[in-house]
Short mmCIF file of C-alpha atoms in Angstrom, two decimals:
data_model
loop_
_atom_site.label_atom_id
_atom_site.label_comp_id
_atom_site.label_asym_id
_atom_site.label_seq_id
_atom_site.Cartn_x
_atom_site.Cartn_y
_atom_site.Cartn_z
CA ALA A 200 45.27 -0.08 19.53
CA GLN A 201 46.94 -0.20 23.34
CA SER A 202 45.15 -0.38 26.03
CA VAL A 203 45.59 -0.65 29.58
CA THR A 204 43.06 -2.01 31.91
CA GLN A 205 43.00 -1.40 36.67
CA PRO A 206 40.08 -3.16 36.77
CA ASP A 207 40.16 -1.77 40.74
CA ILE A 208 38.97 1.35 41.23
CA HIS A 209 39.77 1.61 45.10
CA ILE A 210 41.36 -0.79 47.49
CA THR A 211 41.01 -1.04 51.51
CA VAL A 212 43.53 -3.60 52.51
CA SER A 213 44.41 -3.37 56.97
CA GLU A 214 47.89 -2.80 57.39
CA GLY A 215 50.37 -6.26 57.07
CA ALA A 216 47.78 -7.64 54.81
CA SER A 217 49.46 -8.63 51.65
CA LEU A 218 48.13 -6.70 48.70
CA GLU A 219 47.84 -7.49 44.58
CA LEU A 220 46.35 -4.81 42.19
CA ARG A 221 45.42 -6.16 39.24
CA CYS A 222 46.94 -4.60 34.94
CA ASN A 223 45.96 -6.34 31.84
CA TYR A 224 46.80 -4.58 29.10
CA SER A 225 46.10 -4.77 24.80
CA TYR A 226 49.08 -3.79 22.57
CA GLY A 227 50.30 -6.16 19.38
CA ALA A 228 53.56 -6.97 20.49
CA THR A 229 55.28 -7.39 23.72
CA PRO A 230 55.34 -3.89 25.52
CA TYR A 231 57.15 -2.55 28.18
CA LEU A 232 55.02 -2.00 31.29
CA PHE A 233 56.12 -0.02 34.86
CA TRP A 234 54.00 0.75 37.60
CA TYR A 235 53.62 4.18 39.31
CA VAL A 236 52.04 5.78 42.51
CA GLN A 237 51.63 8.53 43.23
CA SER A 238 51.42 10.13 46.60
CA PRO A 239 48.24 13.27 46.73
CA GLY A 240 49.40 16.57 45.23
CA GLN A 241 52.79 14.33 43.75
CA GLY A 242 54.54 13.56 40.96
CA LEU A 243 54.85 9.98 39.60
CA GLN A 244 57.07 7.18 40.98
CA LEU A 245 58.54 4.76 39.13
CA LEU A 246 57.96 1.55 41.45
CA LEU A 247 59.35 -1.26 38.51
CA LYS A 248 59.64 -1.55 34.81
CA TYR A 249 59.74 -4.59 32.88
CA PHE A 250 61.73 -4.50 29.15
CA SER A 251 62.01 -8.26 28.73
CA GLY A 252 64.11 -11.18 30.38
CA ASP A 253 62.30 -12.69 34.11
CA THR A 254 59.11 -12.10 33.96
CA LEU A 255 59.07 -11.23 37.97
CA VAL A 256 60.68 -7.86 38.21
CA GLN A 257 61.68 -6.83 41.88
CA GLY A 258 60.94 -2.75 42.24
CA ILE A 259 61.61 -0.15 45.37
CA LYS A 260 59.61 -0.37 48.86
CA GLY A 261 58.86 -4.00 48.81
CA PHE A 262 57.00 -4.47 45.60
CA GLU A 263 57.02 -6.61 42.78
CA ALA A 264 54.56 -6.99 39.59
CA GLU A 265 54.50 -10.27 37.26
CA PHE A 266 54.14 -10.61 33.72
CA LYS A 267 51.93 -13.00 32.15
CA ARG A 268 52.14 -12.67 28.22
CA SER A 269 49.54 -15.52 28.04
CA GLN A 270 47.10 -13.65 30.52
CA SER A 271 47.83 -10.19 29.25
CA SER A 272 48.52 -9.40 32.92
CA PHE A 273 50.77 -7.31 35.15
CA ASN A 274 49.74 -7.52 38.40
CA LEU A 275 51.56 -5.43 41.46
CA ARG A 276 52.16 -7.42 44.43
CA LYS A 277 53.36 -6.32 47.98
CA PRO A 278 53.69 -9.27 51.13
CA SER A 279 52.95 -7.18 54.07
CA VAL A 280 51.29 -3.58 53.56
CA HIS A 281 52.68 -0.64 55.07
CA TRP A 282 50.49 2.71 56.15
CA SER A 283 53.00 4.96 54.02
CA ASP A 284 52.16 2.35 50.51
CA ALA A 285 48.32 4.38 50.51
CA ALA A 286 48.99 6.32 47.30
CA GLU A 287 47.87 5.97 43.88
CA TYR A 288 49.19 3.22 41.97
CA PHE A 289 49.29 3.20 38.01
CA CYS A 290 49.72 0.71 35.83
CA ALA A 291 50.94 1.78 32.20
CA LEU A 292 52.56 0.51 29.11
CA THR A 293 54.58 1.97 26.02
CA GLY A 294 55.46 0.62 23.04
CA ALA A 295 57.66 3.58 21.05
CA ASN A 296 57.19 6.53 23.55
CA ASN A 297 54.20 7.57 24.87
CA LEU A 298 53.44 6.13 27.91
CA PHE A 299 49.65 4.74 27.93
CA PHE A 300 48.31 5.09 31.57
CA GLY A 301 45.48 2.69 32.95
CA THR A 302 43.01 5.05 35.02
CA GLY A 303 44.94 3.77 38.39
CA THR A 304 43.32 2.46 41.79
CA ARG A 305 43.85 3.86 44.66
CA LEU A 306 45.25 2.43 47.85
CA THR A 307 43.89 2.46 51.51
CA VAL A 308 45.60 0.76 53.90
CA ILE A 309 43.62 0.50 57.64
CA PRO A 310 45.49 0.36 61.12
CA GLY B 780 70.13 10.24 38.59
CA ALA B 781 67.01 11.34 36.29
CA VAL B 782 65.77 13.56 37.84
CA VAL B 783 63.20 15.84 36.59
CA SER B 784 61.62 19.31 38.01
CA GLN B 785 59.08 21.40 37.30
CA HIS B 786 58.29 25.61 38.02
CA PRO B 787 56.31 26.56 40.07
CA SER B 788 55.08 23.76 42.37
CA ARG B 789 51.34 25.90 42.89
CA VAL B 790 50.34 28.70 40.81
CA ILE B 791 47.04 31.15 41.11
CA CYS B 792 46.45 33.08 38.06
CA LYS B 793 43.42 35.76 37.41
CA SER B 794 41.31 34.18 34.31
CA GLY B 795 43.06 36.03 31.12
CA THR B 796 46.09 35.56 32.50
CA SER B 797 49.14 33.72 31.17
CA VAL B 798 51.20 30.92 33.06
CA LYS B 799 54.66 29.81 32.32
CA ILE B 800 55.62 26.33 33.67
CA GLU B 801 58.93 24.75 33.07
CA CYS B 802 60.43 21.57 33.71
CA ARG B 803 63.76 21.11 33.58
CA SER B 804 66.10 18.00 34.16
CA LEU B 805 68.73 18.21 36.11
CA ASP B 806 71.24 15.54 35.31
CA PHE B 807 70.85 14.28 32.05
CA GLN B 808 69.67 15.12 28.54
CA ALA B 809 66.42 15.14 27.75
CA THR B 810 65.94 14.96 23.66
CA THR B 811 61.61 14.52 23.95
CA MET B 812 59.78 15.47 26.91
CA PHE B 813 55.92 15.13 27.83
CA TRP B 814 53.28 16.95 28.69
CA TYR B 815 50.54 15.39 30.53
CA ARG B 816 47.16 16.70 32.56
CA GLN B 817 45.53 15.39 35.32
CA PHE B 818 42.63 16.30 37.14
CA PRO B 819 41.46 15.21 40.39
CA LYS B 820 41.15 11.31 40.58
CA GLN B 821 41.68 10.76 37.56
CA SER B 822 44.97 9.62 35.09
CA LEU B 823 47.29 10.61 33.44
CA MET B 824 46.15 12.64 29.63
CA LEU B 825 48.80 13.13 27.21
CA MET B 826 48.59 16.38 25.65
CA ALA B 827 51.62 16.99 24.00
CA THR B 828 54.88 15.19 23.10
CA SER B 829 57.84 18.24 22.05
CA ASN B 830 61.25 17.07 21.00
CA GLU B 831 64.05 20.05 21.33
CA GLY B 832 64.11 22.09 18.77
CA SER B 833 61.28 21.05 16.29
CA LYS B 834 57.98 21.35 17.15
CA ALA B 835 56.14 20.04 19.93
CA THR B 836 52.31 17.23 18.86
CA TYR B 837 49.61 18.23 20.93
CA GLU B 838 47.28 14.80 20.83
CA GLN B 839 44.15 15.55 19.55
CA GLY B 840 41.64 17.70 20.95
CA VAL B 841 44.79 19.92 23.17
CA GLU B 842 44.20 23.46 21.60
CA LYS B 843 47.99 23.98 20.19
CA ASP B 844 46.99 27.78 20.55
CA LYS B 845 45.89 27.76 23.98
CA PHE B 846 48.60 25.54 25.69
CA LEU B 847 52.08 26.64 24.24
CA ILE B 848 55.00 24.29 24.65
CA ASN B 849 58.26 25.29 24.02
CA HIS B 850 61.82 22.50 24.04
CA ALA B 851 63.82 25.26 23.58
CA SER B 852 67.53 22.86 24.54
CA LEU B 853 67.84 19.51 25.82
CA THR B 854 67.57 20.11 29.41
CA LEU B 855 63.85 22.53 29.12
CA SER B 856 60.98 22.87 28.46
CA THR B 857 57.62 25.40 28.60
CA LEU B 858 54.34 25.21 29.13
CA THR B 859 52.16 27.98 28.62
CA VAL B 860 48.78 27.86 29.21
CA THR B 861 47.87 31.32 27.29
CA SER B 862 44.41 33.63 28.23
CA ALA B 863 43.88 31.10 31.00
CA HIS B 864 40.81 29.89 32.60
CA PRO B 865 38.88 28.39 35.27
CA GLU B 866 39.00 25.17 33.58
CA ASP B 867 42.13 25.26 32.68
CA SER B 868 42.07 24.67 36.51
CA SER B 869 44.41 21.45 36.23
CA PHE B 870 47.38 19.12 37.73
CA TYR B 871 50.19 19.22 35.07
CA ILE B 872 53.29 17.31 35.03
CA CYS B 873 55.87 16.75 32.56
CA SER B 874 58.22 13.99 32.04
CA ALA B 875 61.17 13.47 29.54
CA ILE B 876 62.84 10.80 28.21
CA GLY B 877 67.69 10.98 28.13
CA GLN B 878 69.59 10.48 25.93
CA GLY B 879 70.41 6.45 25.04
CA VAL B 880 67.57 5.84 27.93
CA ARG B 881 65.34 3.19 26.56
CA ASN B 882 61.42 4.01 26.58
CA GLU B 883 61.60 4.97 30.50
CA GLN B 884 60.22 8.37 30.87
CA TYR B 885 61.10 10.40 34.71
CA PHE B 886 58.31 12.43 35.89
CA GLY B 887 58.51 16.06 37.55
CA PRO B 888 56.55 16.26 40.50
CA GLY B 889 53.88 17.87 39.31
CA THR B 890 52.46 22.20 39.11
CA ARG B 891 48.91 22.52 40.61
CA LEU B 892 47.46 25.41 38.24
CA THR B 893 44.32 27.37 39.61
CA VAL B 894 42.60 30.17 37.95
CA THR B 895 40.96 32.89 39.38
#
C-alpha cells in the first residue's frame, strides 16, 4: 500500500537560514511525487513535482527537491528562507490518479 | 493556465440545511475532479472522485447520501452537503485533472463551511 510520511510536524527556522523538509514514501513502483504549500485558509499551491528523469527537481519560489530511490525520500530544500515561506507544506504521491498526502509540516520563520 | 475556482469561499449555514459548493476548471476541461476535506491543522482527506457524466466514487467512511457530488460537465463539479450538522464544519477543497495532463491535480482555493 502506498503511504507518505513527513516526520517533522513543525519546524522553526530563522529568516535567511537553509531549510530541509523531509518526506519518505512507500510505493510499489516509481511514484510521481509532489510538494505543495498551503498558506492559512488557502488552497494548495504546487511547488514542484517529480515524474522521471533528473532526480533533482527545481520548483517555484527557490525550492528544490531531490528524489532518492534508495532512501525512498523526496526531501524539499531551500537555501535561504524568507518570512513569506511560513506555511504548511505537504508531500504527496500518486500512482494512478489518487493523491496520497503526508500529514504536513508546519514551517515557522523567525526574524 | 490550469486554474480551478471554488464558490463560495466561505459559507455559514444553520444546522439541518443543505449547502452546495461549486468547483470549476476555468481554462481546461477536467475529466476527473476530486473532493477533499481538511480538518484544522490536519492533512487533506480524499472524500470522493468524480468523473464527468458518471457517478462519483466515494472513499470508505464517506456518506454518499450526505455528500452529494455531481460532475455534470467537463468544467463543473458540485458538492452538496445535505442536512448539515456542526460536525460537517470543515475546509473543503476540490482539485481537477485535465485531459492529457498526466497525474497532476490542480487545486481550488477551498471553501470554509461553518454549520451553526
